[in-house]
PDB file of C-alpha atoms and ligand atoms in Angstrom:
ATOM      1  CA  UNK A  12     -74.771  64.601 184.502  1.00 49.00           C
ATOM      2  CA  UNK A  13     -74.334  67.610 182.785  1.00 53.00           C
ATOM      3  CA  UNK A  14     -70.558  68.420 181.823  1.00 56.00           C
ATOM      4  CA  UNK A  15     -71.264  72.107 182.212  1.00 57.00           C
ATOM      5  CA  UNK A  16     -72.390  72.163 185.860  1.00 62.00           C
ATOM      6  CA  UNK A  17     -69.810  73.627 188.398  1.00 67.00           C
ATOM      7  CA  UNK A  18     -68.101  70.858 189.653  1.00 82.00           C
ATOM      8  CA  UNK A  19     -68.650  70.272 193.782  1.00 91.00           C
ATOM      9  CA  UNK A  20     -65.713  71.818 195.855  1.00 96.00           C
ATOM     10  CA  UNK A  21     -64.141  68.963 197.746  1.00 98.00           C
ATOM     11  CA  UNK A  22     -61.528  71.441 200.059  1.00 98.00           C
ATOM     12  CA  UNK A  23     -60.817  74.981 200.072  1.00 98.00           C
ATOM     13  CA  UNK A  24     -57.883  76.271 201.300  1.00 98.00           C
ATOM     14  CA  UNK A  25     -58.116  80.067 202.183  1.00 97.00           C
ATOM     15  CA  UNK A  26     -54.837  82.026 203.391  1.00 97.00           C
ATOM     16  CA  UNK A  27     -52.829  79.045 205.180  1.00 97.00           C
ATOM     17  CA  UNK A  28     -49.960  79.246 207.031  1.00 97.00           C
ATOM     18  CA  UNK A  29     -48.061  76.777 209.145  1.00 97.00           C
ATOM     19  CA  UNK A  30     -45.323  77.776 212.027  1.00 96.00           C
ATOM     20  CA  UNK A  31     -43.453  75.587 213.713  1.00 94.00           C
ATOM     21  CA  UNK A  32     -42.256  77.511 216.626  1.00 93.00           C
ATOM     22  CA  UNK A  33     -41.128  80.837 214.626  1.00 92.00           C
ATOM     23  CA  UNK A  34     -40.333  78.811 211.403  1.00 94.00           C
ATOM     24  CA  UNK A  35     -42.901  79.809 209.024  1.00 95.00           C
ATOM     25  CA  UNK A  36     -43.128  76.194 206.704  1.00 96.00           C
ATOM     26  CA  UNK A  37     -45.901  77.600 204.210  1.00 96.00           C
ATOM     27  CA  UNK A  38     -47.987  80.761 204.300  1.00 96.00           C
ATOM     28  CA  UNK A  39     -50.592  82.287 202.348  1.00 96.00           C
ATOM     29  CA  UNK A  40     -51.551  79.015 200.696  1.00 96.00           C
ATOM     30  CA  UNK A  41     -54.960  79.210 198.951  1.00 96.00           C
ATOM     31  CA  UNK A  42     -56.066  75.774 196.848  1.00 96.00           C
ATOM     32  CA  UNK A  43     -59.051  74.299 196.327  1.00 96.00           C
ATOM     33  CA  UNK A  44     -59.543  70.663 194.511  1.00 97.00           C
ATOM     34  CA  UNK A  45     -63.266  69.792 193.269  1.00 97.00           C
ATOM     35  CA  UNK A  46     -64.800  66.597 192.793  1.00 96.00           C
ATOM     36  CA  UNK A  47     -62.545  64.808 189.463  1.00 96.00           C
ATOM     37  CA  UNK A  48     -60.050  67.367 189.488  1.00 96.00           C
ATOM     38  CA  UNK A  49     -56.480  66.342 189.596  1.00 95.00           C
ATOM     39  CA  UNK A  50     -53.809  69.049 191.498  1.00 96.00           C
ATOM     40  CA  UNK A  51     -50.183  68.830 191.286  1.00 94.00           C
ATOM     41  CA  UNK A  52     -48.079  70.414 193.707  1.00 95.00           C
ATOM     42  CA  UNK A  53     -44.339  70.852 192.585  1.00 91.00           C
ATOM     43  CA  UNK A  54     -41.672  72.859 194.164  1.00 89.00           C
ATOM     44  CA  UNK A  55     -38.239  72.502 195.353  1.00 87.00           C
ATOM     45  CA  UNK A  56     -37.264  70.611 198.260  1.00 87.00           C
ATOM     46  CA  UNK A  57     -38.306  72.066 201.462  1.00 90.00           C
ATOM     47  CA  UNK A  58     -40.843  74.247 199.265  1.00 92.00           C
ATOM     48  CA  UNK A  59     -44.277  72.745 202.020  1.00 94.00           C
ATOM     49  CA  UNK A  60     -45.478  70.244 199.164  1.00 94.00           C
ATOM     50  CA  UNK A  61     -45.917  67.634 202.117  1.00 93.00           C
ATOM     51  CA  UNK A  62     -46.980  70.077 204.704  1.00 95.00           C
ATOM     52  CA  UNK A  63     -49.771  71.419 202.684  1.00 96.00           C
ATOM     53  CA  UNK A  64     -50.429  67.626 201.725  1.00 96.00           C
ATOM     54  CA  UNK A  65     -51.262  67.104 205.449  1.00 95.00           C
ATOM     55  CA  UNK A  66     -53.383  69.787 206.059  1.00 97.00           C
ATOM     56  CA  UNK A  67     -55.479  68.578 203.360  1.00 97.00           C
ATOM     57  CA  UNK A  68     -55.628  65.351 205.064  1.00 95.00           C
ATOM     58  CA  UNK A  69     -56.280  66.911 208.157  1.00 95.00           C
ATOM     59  CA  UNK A  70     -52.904  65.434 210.171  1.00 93.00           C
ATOM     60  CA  UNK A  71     -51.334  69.215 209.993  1.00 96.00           C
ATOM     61  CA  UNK A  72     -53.418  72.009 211.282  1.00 96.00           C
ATOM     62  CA  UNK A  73     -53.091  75.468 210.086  1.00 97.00           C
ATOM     63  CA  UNK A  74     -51.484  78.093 212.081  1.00 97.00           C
ATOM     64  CA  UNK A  75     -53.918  80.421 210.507  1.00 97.00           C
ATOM     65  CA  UNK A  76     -56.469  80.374 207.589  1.00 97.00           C
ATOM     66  CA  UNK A  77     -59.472  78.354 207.345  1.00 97.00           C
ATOM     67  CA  UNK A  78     -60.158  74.438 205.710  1.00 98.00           C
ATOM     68  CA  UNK A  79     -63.398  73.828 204.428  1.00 97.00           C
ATOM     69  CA  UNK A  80     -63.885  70.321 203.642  1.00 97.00           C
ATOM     70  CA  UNK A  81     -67.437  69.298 201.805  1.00 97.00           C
ATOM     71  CA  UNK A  82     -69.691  67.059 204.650  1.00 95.00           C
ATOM     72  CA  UNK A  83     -68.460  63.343 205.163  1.00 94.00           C
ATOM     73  CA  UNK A  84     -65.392  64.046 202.737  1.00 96.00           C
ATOM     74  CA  UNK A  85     -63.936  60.924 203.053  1.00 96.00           C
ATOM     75  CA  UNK A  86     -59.504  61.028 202.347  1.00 96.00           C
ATOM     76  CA  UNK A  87     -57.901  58.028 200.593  1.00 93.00           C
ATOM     77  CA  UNK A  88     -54.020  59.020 201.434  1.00 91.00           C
ATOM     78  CA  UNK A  89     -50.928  57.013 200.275  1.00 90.00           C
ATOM     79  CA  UNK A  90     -47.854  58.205 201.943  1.00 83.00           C
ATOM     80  CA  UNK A  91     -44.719  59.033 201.391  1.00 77.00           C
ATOM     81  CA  UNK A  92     -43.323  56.206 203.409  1.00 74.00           C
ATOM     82  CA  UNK A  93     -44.850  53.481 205.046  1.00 76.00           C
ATOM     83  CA  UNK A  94     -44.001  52.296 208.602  1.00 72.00           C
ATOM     84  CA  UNK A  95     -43.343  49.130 208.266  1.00 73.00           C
ATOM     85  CA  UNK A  96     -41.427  45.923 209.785  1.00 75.00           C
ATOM     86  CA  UNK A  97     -39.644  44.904 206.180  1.00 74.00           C
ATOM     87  CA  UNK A  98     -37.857  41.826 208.344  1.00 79.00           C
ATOM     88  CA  UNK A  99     -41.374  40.286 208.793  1.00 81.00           C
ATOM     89  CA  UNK A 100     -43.625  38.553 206.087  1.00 84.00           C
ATOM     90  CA  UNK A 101     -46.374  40.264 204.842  1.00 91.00           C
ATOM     91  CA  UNK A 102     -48.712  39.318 201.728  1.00 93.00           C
ATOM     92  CA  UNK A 103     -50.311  41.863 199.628  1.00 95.00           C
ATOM     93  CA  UNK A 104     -53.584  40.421 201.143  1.00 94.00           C
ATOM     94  CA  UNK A 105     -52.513  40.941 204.484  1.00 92.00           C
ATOM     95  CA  UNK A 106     -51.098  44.345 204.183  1.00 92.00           C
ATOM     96  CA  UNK A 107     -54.673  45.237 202.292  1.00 92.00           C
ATOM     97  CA  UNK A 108     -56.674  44.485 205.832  1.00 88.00           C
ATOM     98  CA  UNK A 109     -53.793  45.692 208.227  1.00 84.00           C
ATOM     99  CA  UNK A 110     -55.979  48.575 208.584  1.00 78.00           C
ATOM    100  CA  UNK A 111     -59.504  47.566 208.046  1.00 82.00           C
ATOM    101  CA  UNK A 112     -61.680  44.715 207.664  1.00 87.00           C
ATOM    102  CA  UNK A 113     -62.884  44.185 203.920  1.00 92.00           C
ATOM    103  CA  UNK A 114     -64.059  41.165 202.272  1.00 92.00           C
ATOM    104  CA  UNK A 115     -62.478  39.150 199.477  1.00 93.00           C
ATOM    105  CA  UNK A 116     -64.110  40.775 196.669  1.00 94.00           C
ATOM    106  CA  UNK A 117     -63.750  44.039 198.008  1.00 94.00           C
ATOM    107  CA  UNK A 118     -60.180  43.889 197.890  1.00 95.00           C
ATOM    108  CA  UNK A 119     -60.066  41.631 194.671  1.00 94.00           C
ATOM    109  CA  UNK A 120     -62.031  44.930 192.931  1.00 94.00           C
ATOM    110  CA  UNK A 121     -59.284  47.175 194.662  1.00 94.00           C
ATOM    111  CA  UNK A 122     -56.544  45.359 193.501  1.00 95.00           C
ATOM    112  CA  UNK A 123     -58.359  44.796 189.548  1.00 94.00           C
ATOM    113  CA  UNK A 124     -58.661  48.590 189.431  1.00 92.00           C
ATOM    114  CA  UNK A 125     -54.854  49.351 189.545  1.00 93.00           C
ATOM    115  CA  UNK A 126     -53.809  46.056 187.636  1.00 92.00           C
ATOM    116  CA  UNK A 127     -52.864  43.963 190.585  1.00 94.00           C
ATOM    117  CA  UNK A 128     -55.102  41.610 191.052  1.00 94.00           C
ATOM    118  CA  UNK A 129     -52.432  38.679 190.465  1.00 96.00           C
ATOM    119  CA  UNK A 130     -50.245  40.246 193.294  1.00 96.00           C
ATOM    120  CA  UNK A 131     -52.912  39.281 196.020  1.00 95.00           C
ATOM    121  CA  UNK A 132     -50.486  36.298 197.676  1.00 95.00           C
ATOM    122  CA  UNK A 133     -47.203  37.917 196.693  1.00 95.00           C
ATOM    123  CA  UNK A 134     -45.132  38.983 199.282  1.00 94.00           C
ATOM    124  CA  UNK A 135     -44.950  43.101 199.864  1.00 92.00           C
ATOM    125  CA  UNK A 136     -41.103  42.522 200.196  1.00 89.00           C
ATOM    126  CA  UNK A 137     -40.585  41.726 196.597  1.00 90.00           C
ATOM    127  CA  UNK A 138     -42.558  43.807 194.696  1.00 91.00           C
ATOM    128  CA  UNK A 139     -40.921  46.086 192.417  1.00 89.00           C
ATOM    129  CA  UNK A 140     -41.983  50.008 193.059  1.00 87.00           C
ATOM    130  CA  UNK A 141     -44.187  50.500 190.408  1.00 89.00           C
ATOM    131  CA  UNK A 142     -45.987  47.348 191.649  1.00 92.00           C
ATOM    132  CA  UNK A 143     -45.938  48.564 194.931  1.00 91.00           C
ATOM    133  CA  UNK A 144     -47.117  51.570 194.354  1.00 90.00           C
ATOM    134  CA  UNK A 145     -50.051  50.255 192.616  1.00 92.00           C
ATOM    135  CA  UNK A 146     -50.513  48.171 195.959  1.00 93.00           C
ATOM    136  CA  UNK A 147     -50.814  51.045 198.058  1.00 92.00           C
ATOM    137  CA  UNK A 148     -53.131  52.896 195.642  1.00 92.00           C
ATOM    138  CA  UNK A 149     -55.554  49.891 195.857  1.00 94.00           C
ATOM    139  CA  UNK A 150     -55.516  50.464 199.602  1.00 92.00           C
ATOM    140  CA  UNK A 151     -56.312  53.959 199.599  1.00 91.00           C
ATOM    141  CA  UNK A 152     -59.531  52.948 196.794  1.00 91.00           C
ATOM    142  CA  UNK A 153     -60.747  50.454 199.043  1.00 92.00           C
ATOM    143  CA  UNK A 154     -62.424  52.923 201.232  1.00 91.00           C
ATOM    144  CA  UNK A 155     -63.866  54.596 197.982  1.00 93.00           C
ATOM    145  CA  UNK A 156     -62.254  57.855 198.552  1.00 95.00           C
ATOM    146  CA  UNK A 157     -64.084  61.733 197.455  1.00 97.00           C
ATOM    147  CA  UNK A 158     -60.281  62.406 197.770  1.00 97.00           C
ATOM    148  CA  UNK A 159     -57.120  60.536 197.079  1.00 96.00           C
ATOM    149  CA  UNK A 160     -53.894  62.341 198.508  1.00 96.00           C
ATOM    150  CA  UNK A 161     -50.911  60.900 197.234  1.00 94.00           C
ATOM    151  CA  UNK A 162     -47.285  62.096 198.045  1.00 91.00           C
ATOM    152  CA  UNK A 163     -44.715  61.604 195.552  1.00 88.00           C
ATOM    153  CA  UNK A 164     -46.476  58.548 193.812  1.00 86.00           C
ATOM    154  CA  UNK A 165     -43.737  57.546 191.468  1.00 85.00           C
ATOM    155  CA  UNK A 166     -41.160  57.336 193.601  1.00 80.00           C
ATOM    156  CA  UNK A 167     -38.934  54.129 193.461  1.00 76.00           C
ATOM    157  CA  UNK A 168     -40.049  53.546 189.728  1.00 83.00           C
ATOM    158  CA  UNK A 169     -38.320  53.821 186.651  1.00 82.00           C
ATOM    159  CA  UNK A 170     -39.467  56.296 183.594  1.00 80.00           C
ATOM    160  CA  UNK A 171     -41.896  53.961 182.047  1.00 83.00           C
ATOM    161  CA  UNK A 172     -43.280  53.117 185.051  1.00 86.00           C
ATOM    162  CA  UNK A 173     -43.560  56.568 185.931  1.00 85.00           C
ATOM    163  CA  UNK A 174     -45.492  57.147 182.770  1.00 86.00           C
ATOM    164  CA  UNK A 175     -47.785  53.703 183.123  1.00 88.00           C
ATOM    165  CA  UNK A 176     -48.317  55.001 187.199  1.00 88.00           C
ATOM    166  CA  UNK A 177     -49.775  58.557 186.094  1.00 89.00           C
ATOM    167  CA  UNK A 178     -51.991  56.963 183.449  1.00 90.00           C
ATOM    168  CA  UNK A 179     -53.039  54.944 185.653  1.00 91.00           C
ATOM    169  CA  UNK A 180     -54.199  58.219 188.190  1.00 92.00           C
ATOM    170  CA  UNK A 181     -55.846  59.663 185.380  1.00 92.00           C
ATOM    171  CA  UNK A 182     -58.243  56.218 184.638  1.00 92.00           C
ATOM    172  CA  UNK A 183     -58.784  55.963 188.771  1.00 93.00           C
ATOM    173  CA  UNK A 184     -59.837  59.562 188.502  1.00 94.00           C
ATOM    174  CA  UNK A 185     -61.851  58.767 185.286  1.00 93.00           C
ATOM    175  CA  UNK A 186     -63.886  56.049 186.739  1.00 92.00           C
ATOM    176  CA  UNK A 187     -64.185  56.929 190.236  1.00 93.00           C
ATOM    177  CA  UNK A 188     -64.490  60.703 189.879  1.00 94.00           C
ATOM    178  CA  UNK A 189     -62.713  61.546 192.465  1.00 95.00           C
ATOM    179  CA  UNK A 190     -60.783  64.320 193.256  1.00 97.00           C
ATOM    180  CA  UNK A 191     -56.840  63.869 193.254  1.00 96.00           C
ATOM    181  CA  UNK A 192     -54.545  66.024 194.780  1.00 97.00           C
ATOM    182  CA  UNK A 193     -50.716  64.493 194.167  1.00 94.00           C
ATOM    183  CA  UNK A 194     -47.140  65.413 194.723  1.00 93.00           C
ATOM    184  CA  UNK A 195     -44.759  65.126 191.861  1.00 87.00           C
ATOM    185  CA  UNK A 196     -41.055  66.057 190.852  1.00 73.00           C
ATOM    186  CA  UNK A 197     -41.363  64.908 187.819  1.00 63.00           C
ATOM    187  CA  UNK A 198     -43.117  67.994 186.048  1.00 68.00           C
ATOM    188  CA  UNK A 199     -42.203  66.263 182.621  1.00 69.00           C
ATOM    189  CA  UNK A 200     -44.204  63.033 183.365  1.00 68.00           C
ATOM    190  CA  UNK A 201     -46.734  64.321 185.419  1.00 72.00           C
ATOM    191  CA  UNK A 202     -47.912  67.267 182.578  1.00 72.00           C
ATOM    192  CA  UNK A 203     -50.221  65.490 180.417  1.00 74.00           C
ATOM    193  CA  UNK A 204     -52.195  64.018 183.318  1.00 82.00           C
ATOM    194  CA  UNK A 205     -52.848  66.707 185.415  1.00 89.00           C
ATOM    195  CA  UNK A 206     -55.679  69.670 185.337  1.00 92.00           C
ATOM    196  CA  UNK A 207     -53.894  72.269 187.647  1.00 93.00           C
ATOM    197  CA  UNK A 208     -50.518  72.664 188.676  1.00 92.00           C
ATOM    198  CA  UNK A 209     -49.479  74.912 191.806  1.00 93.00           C
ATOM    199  CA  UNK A 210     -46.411  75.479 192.244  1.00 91.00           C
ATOM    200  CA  UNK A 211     -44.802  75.758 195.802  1.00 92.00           C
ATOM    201  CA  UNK A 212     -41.987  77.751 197.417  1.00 91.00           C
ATOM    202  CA  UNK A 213     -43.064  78.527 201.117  1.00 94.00           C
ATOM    203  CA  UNK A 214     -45.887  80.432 199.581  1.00 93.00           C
ATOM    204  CA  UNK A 215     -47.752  79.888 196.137  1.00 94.00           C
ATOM    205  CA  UNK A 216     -45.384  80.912 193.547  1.00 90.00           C
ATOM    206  CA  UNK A 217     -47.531  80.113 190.559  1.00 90.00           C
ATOM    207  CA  UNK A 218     -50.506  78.044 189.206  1.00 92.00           C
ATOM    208  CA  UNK A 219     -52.621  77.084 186.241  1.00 91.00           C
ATOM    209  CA  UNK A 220     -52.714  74.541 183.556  1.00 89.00           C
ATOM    210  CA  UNK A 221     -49.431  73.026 182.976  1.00 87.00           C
ATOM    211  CA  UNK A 222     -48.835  74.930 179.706  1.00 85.00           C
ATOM    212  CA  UNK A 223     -49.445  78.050 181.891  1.00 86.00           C
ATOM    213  CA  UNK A 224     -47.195  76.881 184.765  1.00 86.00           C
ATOM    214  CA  UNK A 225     -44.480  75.991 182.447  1.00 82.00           C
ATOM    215  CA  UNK A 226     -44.429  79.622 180.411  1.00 83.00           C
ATOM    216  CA  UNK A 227     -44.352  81.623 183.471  1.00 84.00           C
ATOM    217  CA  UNK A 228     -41.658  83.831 184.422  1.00 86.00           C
ATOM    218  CA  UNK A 229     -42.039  82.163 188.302  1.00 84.00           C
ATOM    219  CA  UNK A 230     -41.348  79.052 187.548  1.00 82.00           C
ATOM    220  CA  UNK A 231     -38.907  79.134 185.187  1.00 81.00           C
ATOM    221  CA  UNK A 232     -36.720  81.166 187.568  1.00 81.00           C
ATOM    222  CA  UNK A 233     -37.902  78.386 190.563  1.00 80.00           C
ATOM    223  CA  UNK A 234     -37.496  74.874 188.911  1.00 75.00           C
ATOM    224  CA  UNK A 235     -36.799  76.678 184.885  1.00 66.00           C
ATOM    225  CA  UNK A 236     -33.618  75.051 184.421  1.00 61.00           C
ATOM    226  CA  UNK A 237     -34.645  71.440 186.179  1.00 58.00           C
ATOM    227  CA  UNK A 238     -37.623  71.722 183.704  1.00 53.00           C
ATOM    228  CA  UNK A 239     -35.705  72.694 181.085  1.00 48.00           C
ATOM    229  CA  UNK A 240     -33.525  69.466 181.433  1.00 51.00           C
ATOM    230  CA  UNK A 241     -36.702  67.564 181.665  1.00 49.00           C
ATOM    231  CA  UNK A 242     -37.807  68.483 178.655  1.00 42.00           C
ATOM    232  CA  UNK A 243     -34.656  67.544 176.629  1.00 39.00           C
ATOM    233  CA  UNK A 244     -35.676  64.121 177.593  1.00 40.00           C
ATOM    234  CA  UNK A 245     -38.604  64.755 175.194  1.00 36.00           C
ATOM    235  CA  UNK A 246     -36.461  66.670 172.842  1.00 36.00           C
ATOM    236  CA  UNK A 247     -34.643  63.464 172.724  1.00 33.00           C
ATOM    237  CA  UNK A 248     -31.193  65.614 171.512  1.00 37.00           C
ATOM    238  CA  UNK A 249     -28.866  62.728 170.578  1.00 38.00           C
ATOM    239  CA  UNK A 250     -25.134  64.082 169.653  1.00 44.00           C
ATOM    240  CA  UNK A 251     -24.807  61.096 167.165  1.00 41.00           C
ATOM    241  CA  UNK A 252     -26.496  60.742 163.962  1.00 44.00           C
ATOM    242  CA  UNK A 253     -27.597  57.516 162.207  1.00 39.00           C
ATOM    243  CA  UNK A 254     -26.157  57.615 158.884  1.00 41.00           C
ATOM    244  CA  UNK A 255     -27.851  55.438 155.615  1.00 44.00           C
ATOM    245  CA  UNK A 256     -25.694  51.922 156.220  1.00 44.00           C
ATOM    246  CA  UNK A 257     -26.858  51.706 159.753  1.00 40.00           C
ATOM    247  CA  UNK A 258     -23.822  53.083 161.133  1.00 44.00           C
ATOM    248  CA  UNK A 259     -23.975  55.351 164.404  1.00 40.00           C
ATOM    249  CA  UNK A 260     -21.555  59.006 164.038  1.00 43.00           C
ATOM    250  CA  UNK A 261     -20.853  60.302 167.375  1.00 42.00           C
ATOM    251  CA  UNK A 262     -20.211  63.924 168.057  1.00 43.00           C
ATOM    252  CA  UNK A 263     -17.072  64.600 170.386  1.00 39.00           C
ATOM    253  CA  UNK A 264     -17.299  67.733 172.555  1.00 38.00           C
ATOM    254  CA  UNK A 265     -14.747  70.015 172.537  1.00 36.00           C
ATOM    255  CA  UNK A 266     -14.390  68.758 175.536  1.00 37.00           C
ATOM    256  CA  UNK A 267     -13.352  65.232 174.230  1.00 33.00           C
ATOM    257  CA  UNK A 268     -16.543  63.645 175.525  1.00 34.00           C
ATOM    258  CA  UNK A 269     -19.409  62.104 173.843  1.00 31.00           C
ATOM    259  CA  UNK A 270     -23.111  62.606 175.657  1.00 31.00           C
ATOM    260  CA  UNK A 271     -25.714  60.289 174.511  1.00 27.00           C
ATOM    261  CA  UNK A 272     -28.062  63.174 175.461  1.00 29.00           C
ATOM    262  CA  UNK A 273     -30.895  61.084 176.533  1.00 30.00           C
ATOM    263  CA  UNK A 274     -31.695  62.973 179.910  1.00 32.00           C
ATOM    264  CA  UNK A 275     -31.463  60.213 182.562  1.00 31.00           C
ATOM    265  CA  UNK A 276     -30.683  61.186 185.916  1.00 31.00           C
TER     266      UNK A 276
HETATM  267  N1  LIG B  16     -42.855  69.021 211.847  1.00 94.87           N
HETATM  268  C1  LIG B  16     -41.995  69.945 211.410  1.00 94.87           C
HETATM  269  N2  LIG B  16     -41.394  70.792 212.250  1.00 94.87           N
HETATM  270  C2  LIG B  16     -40.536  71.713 211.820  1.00 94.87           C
HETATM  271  N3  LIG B  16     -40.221  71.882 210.527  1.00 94.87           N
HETATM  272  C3  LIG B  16     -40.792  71.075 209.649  1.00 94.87           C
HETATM  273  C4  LIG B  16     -41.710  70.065 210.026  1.00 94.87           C
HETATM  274  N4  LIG B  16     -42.108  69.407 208.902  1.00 94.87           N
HETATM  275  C5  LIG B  16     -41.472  69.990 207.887  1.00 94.87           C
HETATM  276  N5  LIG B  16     -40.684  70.986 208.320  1.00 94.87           N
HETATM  277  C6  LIG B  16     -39.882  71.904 207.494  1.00 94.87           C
HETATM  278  O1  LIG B  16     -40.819  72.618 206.701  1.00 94.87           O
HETATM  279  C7  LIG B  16     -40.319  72.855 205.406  1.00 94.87           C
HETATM  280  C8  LIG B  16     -41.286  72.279 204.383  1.00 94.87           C
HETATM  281  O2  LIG B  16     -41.238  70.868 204.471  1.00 94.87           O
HETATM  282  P1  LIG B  16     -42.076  69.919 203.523  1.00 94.87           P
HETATM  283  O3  LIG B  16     -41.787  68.512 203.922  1.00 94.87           O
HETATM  284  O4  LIG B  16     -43.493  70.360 203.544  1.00 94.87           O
HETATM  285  O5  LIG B  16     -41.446  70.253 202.113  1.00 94.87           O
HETATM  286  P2  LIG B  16     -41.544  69.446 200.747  1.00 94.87           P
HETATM  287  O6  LIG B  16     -41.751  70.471 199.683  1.00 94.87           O
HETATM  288  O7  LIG B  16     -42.566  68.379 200.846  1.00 94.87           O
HETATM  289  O8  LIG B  16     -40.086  68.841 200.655  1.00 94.87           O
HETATM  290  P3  LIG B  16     -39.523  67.538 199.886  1.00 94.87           P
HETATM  291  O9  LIG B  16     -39.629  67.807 198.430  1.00 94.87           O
HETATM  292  O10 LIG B  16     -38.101  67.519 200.343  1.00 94.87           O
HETATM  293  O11 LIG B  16     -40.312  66.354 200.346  1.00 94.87           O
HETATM  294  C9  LIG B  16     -38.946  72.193 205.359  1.00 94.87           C
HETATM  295  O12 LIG B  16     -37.985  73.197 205.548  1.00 94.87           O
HETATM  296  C10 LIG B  16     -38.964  71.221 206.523  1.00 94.87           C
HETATM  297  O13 LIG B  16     -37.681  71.056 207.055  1.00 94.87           O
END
């Protein structure tokens, strides 16, 4: 295929809005994701990240504005939450046919494409969240998506699962070349892997590459100081030094306290 040729528009968005009675929950939203692109939406809580997630997938319709999905598109989606009965036992296997029928080595390729094929007779209860995740990823590939919606796809999962979760978006895109459009808090993890960022606030505040997104004045005066704190992590700003012999000097603060400076939380 040649790497020049416009890529095929999987959705475009033109001039959505959503009310829900007089509420206005997003308005003037224009997007569009094409085929091996990966979106991002960020935004503050409440900003319509999920909202405009579901009328991608089709569950929310617009209030006004126009959809226009390519023919056939078919939508992998991995929720936010899952309904489901945690007091009964349920195998990975199990939970990968709840909702279809597919044969053995369609869901052993599912489950060998996000690294869980050794999961398949583990029970859904004790998996951690990363491996979860990857569980409910493989669910959404089984039906060999155009589109894979996924809402807040690190949550539950520590950093370096966080990290090992959005690599592992990027190769899904890579090999199946399909078009990803995720939601993310985590603007410091979720940079290197994605190709467009929009970010959210009722309305479309701003959007671009992440370097673009990150520079602007919109953003920075949305989310500037959470990303700001998210990039210390990488900035890695101890307030101890490591001296020669090994030994560890801790700054005090004049407020008597001593911050590692690491970023957590
Ligand atoms: N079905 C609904 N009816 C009325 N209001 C709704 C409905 N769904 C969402 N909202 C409201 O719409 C706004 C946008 O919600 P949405 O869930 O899209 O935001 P979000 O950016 O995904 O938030 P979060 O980061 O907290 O998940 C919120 O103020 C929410 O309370």
């Amino acid at each position: 295929m040649d790497a020049r040729a416009p890529k095929e528009t999987l959705i475009r968005l033109e001039s959505v809005a959503v009310k829900s009675g007089r509420r206005t929950l997003v308005s003037g939203i224009d997007l569009s994701i094409a085929r091996g692109e990966i979106v991002t939406l960020i935004g503050p809580n409440g900003s319509g990240k999920s909202t405009t997630a579901k009328v991608v997938t089709g569950v929310v319709k617009p209030t006004s504005g126009t959809v226009a999905r390519a023919p056939k598109l078919n939508i992998g989606y991995v929720p936010q939450k899952l309904a489901i009965d945690w007091t009964l036992p349920l195998t990975v296997a199990r939970l990968m046919t709840l909702t279809g029928r597919f044969s053995a080595g369609e869901i052993d390729a599912a489950l060998e494409a996000v690294g869980a094929r050794h999961l398949l007779h583990a029970a859904v209860q004790e998996l951690s969240g990363g491996e979860f995740q990857r569980v409910l990823f493989a669910r959404a590939m089984i039906r060999k998506p155009d589109l894979m919606v996924l809402d807040e796809p690190v949550q539950g999962v520590d950093f370096s699962g966080e990290v090992a979760l959005y690599e592992l978006i990027r190769k899904i895109r890579d090999t199946t070349n399909c078009g990803i459009l995720m939601i993310s808090h985590d603007l410091h993890v979720v940079m290197a892997e994605t190709d467009t960022v929009i970010c959210l606030n009722g309305h479309v505040c701003c959007r671009g590459t992440p370097e673009t997104v990150k520079s602007s004045p919109e953003y920075q005066q949305l989310l500037g100081d959470r990303g700001a704190r998210a990039l210390a992590f990488y900035h890695h700003h101890h307030d101890h030094e490591h001296t020669a012999d090994g030994a560890v000097h801790v700054h005090r603060h004049a407020d008597g306290a001593s911050h590692e400076g690491h970023g957590h939380g």
